[in-house]
Coordinates of C-alpha atoms and ligand atoms in Angstrom, one line a residue:
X1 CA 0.0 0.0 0.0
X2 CA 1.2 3.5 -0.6
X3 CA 1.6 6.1 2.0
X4 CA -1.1 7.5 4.3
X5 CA -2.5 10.9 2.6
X6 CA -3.8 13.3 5.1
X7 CA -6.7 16.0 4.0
X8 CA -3.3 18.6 4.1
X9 CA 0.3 18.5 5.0
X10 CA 2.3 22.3 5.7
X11 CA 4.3 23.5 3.0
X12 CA 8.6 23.2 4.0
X13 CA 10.7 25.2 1.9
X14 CA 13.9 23.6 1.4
X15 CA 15.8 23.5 4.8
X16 CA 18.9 25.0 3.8
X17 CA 17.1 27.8 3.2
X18 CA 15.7 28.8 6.6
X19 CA 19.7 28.1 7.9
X20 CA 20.5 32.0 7.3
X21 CA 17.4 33.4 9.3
X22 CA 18.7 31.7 12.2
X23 CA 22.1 32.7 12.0
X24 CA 20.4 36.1 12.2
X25 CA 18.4 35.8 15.1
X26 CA 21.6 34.1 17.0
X27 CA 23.5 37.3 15.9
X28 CA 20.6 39.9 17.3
X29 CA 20.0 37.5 20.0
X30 CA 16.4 39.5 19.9
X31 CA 13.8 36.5 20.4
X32 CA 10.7 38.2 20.6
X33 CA 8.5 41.1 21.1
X34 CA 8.4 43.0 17.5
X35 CA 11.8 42.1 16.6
X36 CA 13.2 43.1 12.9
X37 CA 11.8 39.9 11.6
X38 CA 8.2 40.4 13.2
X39 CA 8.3 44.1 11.7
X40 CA 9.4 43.0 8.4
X41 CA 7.0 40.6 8.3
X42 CA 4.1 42.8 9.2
X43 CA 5.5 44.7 6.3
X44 CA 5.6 42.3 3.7
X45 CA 2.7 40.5 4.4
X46 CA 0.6 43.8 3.8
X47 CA 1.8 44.3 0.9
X48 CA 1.3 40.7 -0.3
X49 CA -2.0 40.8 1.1
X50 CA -3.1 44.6 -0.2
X51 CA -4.1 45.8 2.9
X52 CA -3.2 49.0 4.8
X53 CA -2.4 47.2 8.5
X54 CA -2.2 44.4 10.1
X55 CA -0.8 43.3 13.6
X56 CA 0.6 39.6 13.9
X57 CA -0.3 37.0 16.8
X58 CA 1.2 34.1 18.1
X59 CA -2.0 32.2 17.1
X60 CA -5.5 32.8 15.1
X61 CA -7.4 32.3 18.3
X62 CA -5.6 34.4 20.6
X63 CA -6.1 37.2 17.7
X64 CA -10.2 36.4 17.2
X65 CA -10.3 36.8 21.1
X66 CA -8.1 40.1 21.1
X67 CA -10.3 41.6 18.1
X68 CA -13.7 41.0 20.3
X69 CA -11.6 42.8 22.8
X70 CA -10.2 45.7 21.1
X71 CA -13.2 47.1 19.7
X72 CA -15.2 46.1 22.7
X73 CA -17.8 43.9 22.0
X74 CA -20.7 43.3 24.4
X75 CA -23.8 41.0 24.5
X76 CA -25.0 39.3 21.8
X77 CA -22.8 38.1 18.5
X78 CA -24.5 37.0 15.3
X79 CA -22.2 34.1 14.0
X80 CA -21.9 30.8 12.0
X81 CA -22.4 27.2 13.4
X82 CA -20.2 25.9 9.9
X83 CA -16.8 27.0 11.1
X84 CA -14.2 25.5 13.4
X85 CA -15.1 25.7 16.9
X86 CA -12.4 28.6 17.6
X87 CA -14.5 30.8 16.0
X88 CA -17.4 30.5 18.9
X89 CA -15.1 30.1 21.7
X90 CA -13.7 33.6 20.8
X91 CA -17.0 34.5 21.7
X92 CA -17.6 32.7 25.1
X93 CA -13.8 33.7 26.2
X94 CA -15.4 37.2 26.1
X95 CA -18.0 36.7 27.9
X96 CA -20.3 36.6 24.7
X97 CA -23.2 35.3 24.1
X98 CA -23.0 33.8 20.3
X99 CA -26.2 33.6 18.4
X100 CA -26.0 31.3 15.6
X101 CA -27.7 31.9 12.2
X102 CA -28.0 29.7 9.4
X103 CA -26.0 29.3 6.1
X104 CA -26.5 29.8 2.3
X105 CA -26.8 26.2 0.9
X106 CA -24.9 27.6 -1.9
X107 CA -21.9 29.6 0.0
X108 CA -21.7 28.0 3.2
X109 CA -21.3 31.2 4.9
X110 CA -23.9 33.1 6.5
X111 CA -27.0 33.9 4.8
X112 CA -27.5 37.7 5.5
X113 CA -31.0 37.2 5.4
X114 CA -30.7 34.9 8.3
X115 CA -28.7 37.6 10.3
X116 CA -30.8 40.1 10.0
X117 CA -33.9 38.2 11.6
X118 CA -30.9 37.0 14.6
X119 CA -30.7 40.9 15.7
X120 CA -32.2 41.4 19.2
X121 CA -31.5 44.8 21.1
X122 CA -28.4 42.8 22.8
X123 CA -26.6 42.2 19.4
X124 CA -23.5 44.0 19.0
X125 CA -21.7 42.6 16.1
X126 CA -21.3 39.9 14.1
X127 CA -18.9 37.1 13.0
X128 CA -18.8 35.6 9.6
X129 CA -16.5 33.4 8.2
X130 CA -15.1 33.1 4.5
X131 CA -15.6 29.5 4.4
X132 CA -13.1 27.8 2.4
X133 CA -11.8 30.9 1.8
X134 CA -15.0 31.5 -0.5
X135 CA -15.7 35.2 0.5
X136 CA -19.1 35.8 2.3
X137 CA -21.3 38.3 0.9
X138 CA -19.4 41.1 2.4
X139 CA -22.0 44.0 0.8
X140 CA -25.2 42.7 2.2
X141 CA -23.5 41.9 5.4
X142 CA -22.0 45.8 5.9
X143 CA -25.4 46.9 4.9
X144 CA -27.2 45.1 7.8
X145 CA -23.9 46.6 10.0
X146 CA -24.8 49.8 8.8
X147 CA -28.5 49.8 9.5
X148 CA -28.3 48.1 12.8
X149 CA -25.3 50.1 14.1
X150 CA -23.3 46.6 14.3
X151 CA -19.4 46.0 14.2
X152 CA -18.2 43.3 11.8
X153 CA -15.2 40.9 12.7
X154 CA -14.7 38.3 9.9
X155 CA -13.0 35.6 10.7
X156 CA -10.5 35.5 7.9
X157 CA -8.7 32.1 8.9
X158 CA -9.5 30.7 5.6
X159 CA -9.1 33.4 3.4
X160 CA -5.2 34.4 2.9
X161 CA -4.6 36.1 -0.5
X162 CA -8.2 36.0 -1.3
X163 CA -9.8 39.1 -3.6
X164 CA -13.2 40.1 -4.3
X165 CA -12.6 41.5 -7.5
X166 CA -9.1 43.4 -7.2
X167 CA -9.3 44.0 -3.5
X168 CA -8.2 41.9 -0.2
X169 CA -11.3 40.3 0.9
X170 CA -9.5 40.7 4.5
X171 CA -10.4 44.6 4.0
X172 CA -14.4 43.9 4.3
X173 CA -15.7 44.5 7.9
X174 CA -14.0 46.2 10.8
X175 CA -10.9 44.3 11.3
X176 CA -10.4 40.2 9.9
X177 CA -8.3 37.6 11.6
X178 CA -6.0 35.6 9.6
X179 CA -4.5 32.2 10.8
X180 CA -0.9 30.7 10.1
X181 CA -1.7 27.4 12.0
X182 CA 0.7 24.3 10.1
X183 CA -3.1 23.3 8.4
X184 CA -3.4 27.1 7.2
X185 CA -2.3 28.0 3.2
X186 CA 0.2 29.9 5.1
X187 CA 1.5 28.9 7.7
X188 CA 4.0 29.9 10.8
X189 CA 3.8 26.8 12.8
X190 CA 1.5 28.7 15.0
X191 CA 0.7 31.7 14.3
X192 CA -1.9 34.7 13.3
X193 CA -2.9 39.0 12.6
X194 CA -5.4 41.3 12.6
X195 CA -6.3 43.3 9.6
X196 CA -7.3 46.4 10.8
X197 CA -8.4 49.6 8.5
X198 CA -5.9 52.1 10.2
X199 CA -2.6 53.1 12.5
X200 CA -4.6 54.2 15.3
X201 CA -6.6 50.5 15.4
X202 CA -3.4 49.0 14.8
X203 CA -1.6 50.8 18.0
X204 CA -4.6 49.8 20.3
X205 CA -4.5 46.2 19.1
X206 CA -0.4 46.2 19.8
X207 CA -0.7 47.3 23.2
X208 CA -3.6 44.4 23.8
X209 CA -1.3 41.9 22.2
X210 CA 1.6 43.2 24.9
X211 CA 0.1 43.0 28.3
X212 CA -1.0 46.6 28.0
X213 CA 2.5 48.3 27.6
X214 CA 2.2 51.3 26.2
X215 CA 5.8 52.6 27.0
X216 CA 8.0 50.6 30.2
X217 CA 5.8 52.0 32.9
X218 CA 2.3 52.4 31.4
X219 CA -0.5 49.8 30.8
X220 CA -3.6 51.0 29.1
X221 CA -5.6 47.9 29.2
X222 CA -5.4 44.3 30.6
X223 CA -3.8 42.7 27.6
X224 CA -2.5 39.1 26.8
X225 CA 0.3 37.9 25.9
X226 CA -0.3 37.4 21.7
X227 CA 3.4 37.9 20.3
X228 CA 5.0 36.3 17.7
X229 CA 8.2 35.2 18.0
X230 CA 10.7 35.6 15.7
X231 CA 11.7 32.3 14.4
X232 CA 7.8 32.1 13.2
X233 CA 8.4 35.3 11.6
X234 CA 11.4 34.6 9.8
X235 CA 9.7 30.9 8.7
X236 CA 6.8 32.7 7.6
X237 CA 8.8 35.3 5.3
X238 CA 10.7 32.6 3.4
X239 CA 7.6 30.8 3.3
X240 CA 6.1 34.3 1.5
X241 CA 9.1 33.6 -1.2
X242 CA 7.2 30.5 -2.6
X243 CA 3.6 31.7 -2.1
X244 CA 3.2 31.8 -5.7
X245 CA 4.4 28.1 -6.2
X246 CA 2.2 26.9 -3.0
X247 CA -0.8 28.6 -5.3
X248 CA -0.3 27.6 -8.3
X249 CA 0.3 23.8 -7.2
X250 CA -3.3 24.2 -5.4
X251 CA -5.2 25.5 -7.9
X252 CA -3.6 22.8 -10.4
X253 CA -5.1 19.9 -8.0
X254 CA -8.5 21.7 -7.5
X255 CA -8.9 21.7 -11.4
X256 CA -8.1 17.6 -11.8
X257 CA -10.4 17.0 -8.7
X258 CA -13.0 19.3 -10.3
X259 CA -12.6 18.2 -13.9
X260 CA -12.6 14.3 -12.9
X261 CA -15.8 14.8 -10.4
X262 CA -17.6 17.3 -12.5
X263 CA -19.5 14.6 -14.0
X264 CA -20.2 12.0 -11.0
X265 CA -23.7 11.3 -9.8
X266 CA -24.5 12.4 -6.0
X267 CA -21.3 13.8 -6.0
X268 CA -22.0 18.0 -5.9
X269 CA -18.6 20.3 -5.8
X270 CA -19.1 24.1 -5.4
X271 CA -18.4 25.9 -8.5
X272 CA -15.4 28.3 -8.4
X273 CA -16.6 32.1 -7.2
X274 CA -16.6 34.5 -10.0
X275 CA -14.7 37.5 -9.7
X276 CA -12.2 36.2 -6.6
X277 CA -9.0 35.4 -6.9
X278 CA -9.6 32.0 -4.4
X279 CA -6.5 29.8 -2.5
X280 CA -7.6 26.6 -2.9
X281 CA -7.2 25.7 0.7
X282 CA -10.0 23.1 1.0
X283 CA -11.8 20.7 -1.7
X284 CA -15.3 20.1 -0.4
X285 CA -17.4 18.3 -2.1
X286 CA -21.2 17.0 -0.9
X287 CA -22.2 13.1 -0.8
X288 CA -26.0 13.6 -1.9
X289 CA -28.6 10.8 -1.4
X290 CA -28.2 9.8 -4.8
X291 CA -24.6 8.5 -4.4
X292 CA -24.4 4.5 -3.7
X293 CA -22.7 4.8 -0.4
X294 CA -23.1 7.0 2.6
X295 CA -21.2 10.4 3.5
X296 CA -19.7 8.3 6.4
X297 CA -19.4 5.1 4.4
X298 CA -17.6 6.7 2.0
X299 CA -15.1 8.7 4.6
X300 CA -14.5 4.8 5.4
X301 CA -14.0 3.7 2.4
X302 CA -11.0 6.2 1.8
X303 CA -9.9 5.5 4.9
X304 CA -9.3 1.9 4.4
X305 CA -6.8 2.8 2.0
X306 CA -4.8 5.1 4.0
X307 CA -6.7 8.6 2.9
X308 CA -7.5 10.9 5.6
X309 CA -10.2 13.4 4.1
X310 CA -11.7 15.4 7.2
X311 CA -15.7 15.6 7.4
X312 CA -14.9 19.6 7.9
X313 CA -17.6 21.0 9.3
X314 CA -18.8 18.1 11.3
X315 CA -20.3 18.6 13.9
X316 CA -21.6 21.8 13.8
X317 CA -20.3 24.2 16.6
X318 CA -23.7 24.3 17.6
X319 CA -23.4 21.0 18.4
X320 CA -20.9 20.8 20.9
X321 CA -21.9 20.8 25.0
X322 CA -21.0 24.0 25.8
X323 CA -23.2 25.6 22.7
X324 CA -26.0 23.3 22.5
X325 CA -28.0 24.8 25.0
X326 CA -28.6 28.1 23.2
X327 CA -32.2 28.7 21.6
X328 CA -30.3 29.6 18.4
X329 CA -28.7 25.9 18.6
X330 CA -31.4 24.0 17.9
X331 CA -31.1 22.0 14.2
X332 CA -34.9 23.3 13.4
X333 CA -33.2 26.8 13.7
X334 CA -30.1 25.7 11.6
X335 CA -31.4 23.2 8.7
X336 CA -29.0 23.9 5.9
X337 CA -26.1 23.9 8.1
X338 CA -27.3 20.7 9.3
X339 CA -27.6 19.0 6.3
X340 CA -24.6 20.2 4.7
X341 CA -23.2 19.0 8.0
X342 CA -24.1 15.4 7.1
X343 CA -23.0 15.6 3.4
X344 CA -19.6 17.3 3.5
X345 CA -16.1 15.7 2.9
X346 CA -12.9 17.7 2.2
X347 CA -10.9 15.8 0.1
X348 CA -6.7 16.1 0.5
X349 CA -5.1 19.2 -1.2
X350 CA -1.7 20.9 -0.4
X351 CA 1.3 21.6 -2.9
X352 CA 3.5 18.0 -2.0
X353 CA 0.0 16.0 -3.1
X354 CA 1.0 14.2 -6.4
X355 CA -1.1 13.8 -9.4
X356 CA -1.0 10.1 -8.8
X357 CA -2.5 10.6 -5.3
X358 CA -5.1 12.6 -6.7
X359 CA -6.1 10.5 -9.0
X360 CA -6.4 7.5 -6.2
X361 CA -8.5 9.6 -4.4
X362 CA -10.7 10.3 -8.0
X363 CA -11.1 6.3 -8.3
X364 CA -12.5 5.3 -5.4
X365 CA -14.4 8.4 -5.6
X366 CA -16.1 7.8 -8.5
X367 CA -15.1 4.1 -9.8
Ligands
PLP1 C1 -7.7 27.5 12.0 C2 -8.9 28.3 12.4 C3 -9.0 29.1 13.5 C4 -8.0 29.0 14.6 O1 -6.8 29.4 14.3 P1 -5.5 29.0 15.2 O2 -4.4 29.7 14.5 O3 -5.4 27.5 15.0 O4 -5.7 29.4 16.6 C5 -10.1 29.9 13.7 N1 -11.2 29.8 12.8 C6 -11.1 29.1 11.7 C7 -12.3 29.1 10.8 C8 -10.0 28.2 11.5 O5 -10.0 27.4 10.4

């Protein structure tokens, strides 16, 4: 049998390459807390991205947490039970309480319809997700934001290098959060930022990401530790040297998966957004009642051969004992997410995946 293929596997540049970036940090002997490599990176990674600001974290979460934080978020928050679970807990380590609104059975994300009727005098904001890196319907969302006097954090995990049109997708809302986790597109080991619209955000979110410090004897506000370290920074800007390889292998493996499943009955893949430029982090596709086996039979089947695909998102975060509870939990409240729930596999992609892998996976797939 042929090795085990997981659903994704983190991108190493050649080793030899990271060797200098170390020698450099030996030579500074500056470890942490916004060292040259944390600042270039900041740098770099707003350009790549097209964005004015962003702050970097040692991890996604600990930056979803600190956004709910820094713009002071209260009561009520309208989110998504199809997301990783990070994305509510954000919520409940804030003493939050998340409302959860249903999805668009074509998007995944949230449908803005379905946020609007969530608003109750206690909502303060709302949390979407790009799901899949599939941008949510950013306009009708800020509309609703607009009308209802609501703040917008998008979690952004998914969506690195992602455009609506020609512009970051991570400028929608009032700030994004990004993830680097190993899993991620791009990854620092750990790892994560803010996007944030401008300096003055930016500052605030820095001193929340240091304890507080504003200078050596001022805190302004109880902040956490959410630094990133400088050997994640300096892995994550040689990792920015291959971005366009890591792309272009992606998006290469999403076309053979698309063109080979296109045509295969009960099998349903999402079509391709139109005007976004997409990162092909995740291959979903949805086992319908008209395929011969079972979503979960067919998770078994592949892996019985040694193929990891991950039922991502299942269970729903709505699910889960600390959630389920909530009126807004209840599957009557949430039926497409539920049913998605029960049809969705993610198939492996990541740039080391080779065509003949692929093509395993199409085969017992579809033969
Ligand atoms: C990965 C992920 C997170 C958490 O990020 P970490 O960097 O692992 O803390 C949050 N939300 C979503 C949707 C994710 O996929």
């Amino acid at each position: 049998m042929s090795r085990p293929i997981t659903v994704t596997q983190p991108y190493l540049p050649p080793l030899e390459e990271f060797q200098p970036y170390l020698e450099q940090i030996w030579q500074n002997k500056w470890l942490t807390n916004a060292g040259p490599f944390h600042q270039q990176l900041e740098d770099e990674l707003a350009r790549y991205l097209g964005v004015e600001h962003l702050a970097l974290f040692s991890n996604g979460t600990i930056a979803l947490v600190t956004a709910l934080q820094a713009l002071r978020i209260t009561g009520e928050v309208i989110t998504t039970p199809y997301s990783f679970v990070a994305t509510a807990h954000s919520l409940l380590w804030n003493n939050l309480k998340p409302v959860f609104a249903d999805i668009d059975p074509d998007t995944f994300n949230l449908d803005p319809q379905k946020i609007e009727e969530a608003i109750t005098p206690q909502t303060t904001a709302i949390m979407p997700v790009h799901v899949y890196g599939r941008p949510c319907d950013t306009a009708a969302i800020q509309k609703i934001a607009d009308t209802y006097g609501l703040k917008v954090i998008y979690d952004a995990a998914h969506a690195f290098a992602v455009t609506q049109g020609e512009e970051s997708v991570l400028k929608a809302g009032d700030l994004s959060v990004l993830s680097f986790h190993a899993t991620k597109v791009f990854n620092t080991f750990e790892g994560g930022a803010i996007v944030c619209p401008d300096a003055t955000t930016k500052q605030r979110i820095d001193y929340l990401k240091n304890f507080g410090f504003a200078d050596e004897v001022t805190v302004v506000a109880p902040g956490i530790n959410g630094k990133m370290n400088e050997i994640q920074a300096a892995f994550g800007l040689l990792q920015l040297k291959h971005m366009a390889e890591i792309l272009q292998r992606r998006q290469e493996i999403d076309n053979r998966y698309r063109a080979a499943l296109a045509g295969v009955k009960g099998i349903r893949i999402l079509p391709l957004p139109d005007n976004s430029r997409q990162n092909y982090s995740y291959f979903p596709i949805l086992v319908e009642a008209d395929y011969p086996l079972s979503r979960d039979a067919l998770y078994q089947k592949l892996r019985e051969q040694d193929i990891y695909a991950r039922r991502y998102f299942y269970p729903l975060i709505s699910a889960f004992p600390m959630y389920r509870g909530l009126a807004s939990a209840t599957p009557a409240n949430l039926p497409v997410a539920s049913r998605i729930a029960e049809q969705v596999i993610c198939l492996p992609i990541y740039p080391a995946l080779e065509n003949s892998d692929v093509d395993r996976v199409i085969e017992l797939i579809a033969g």
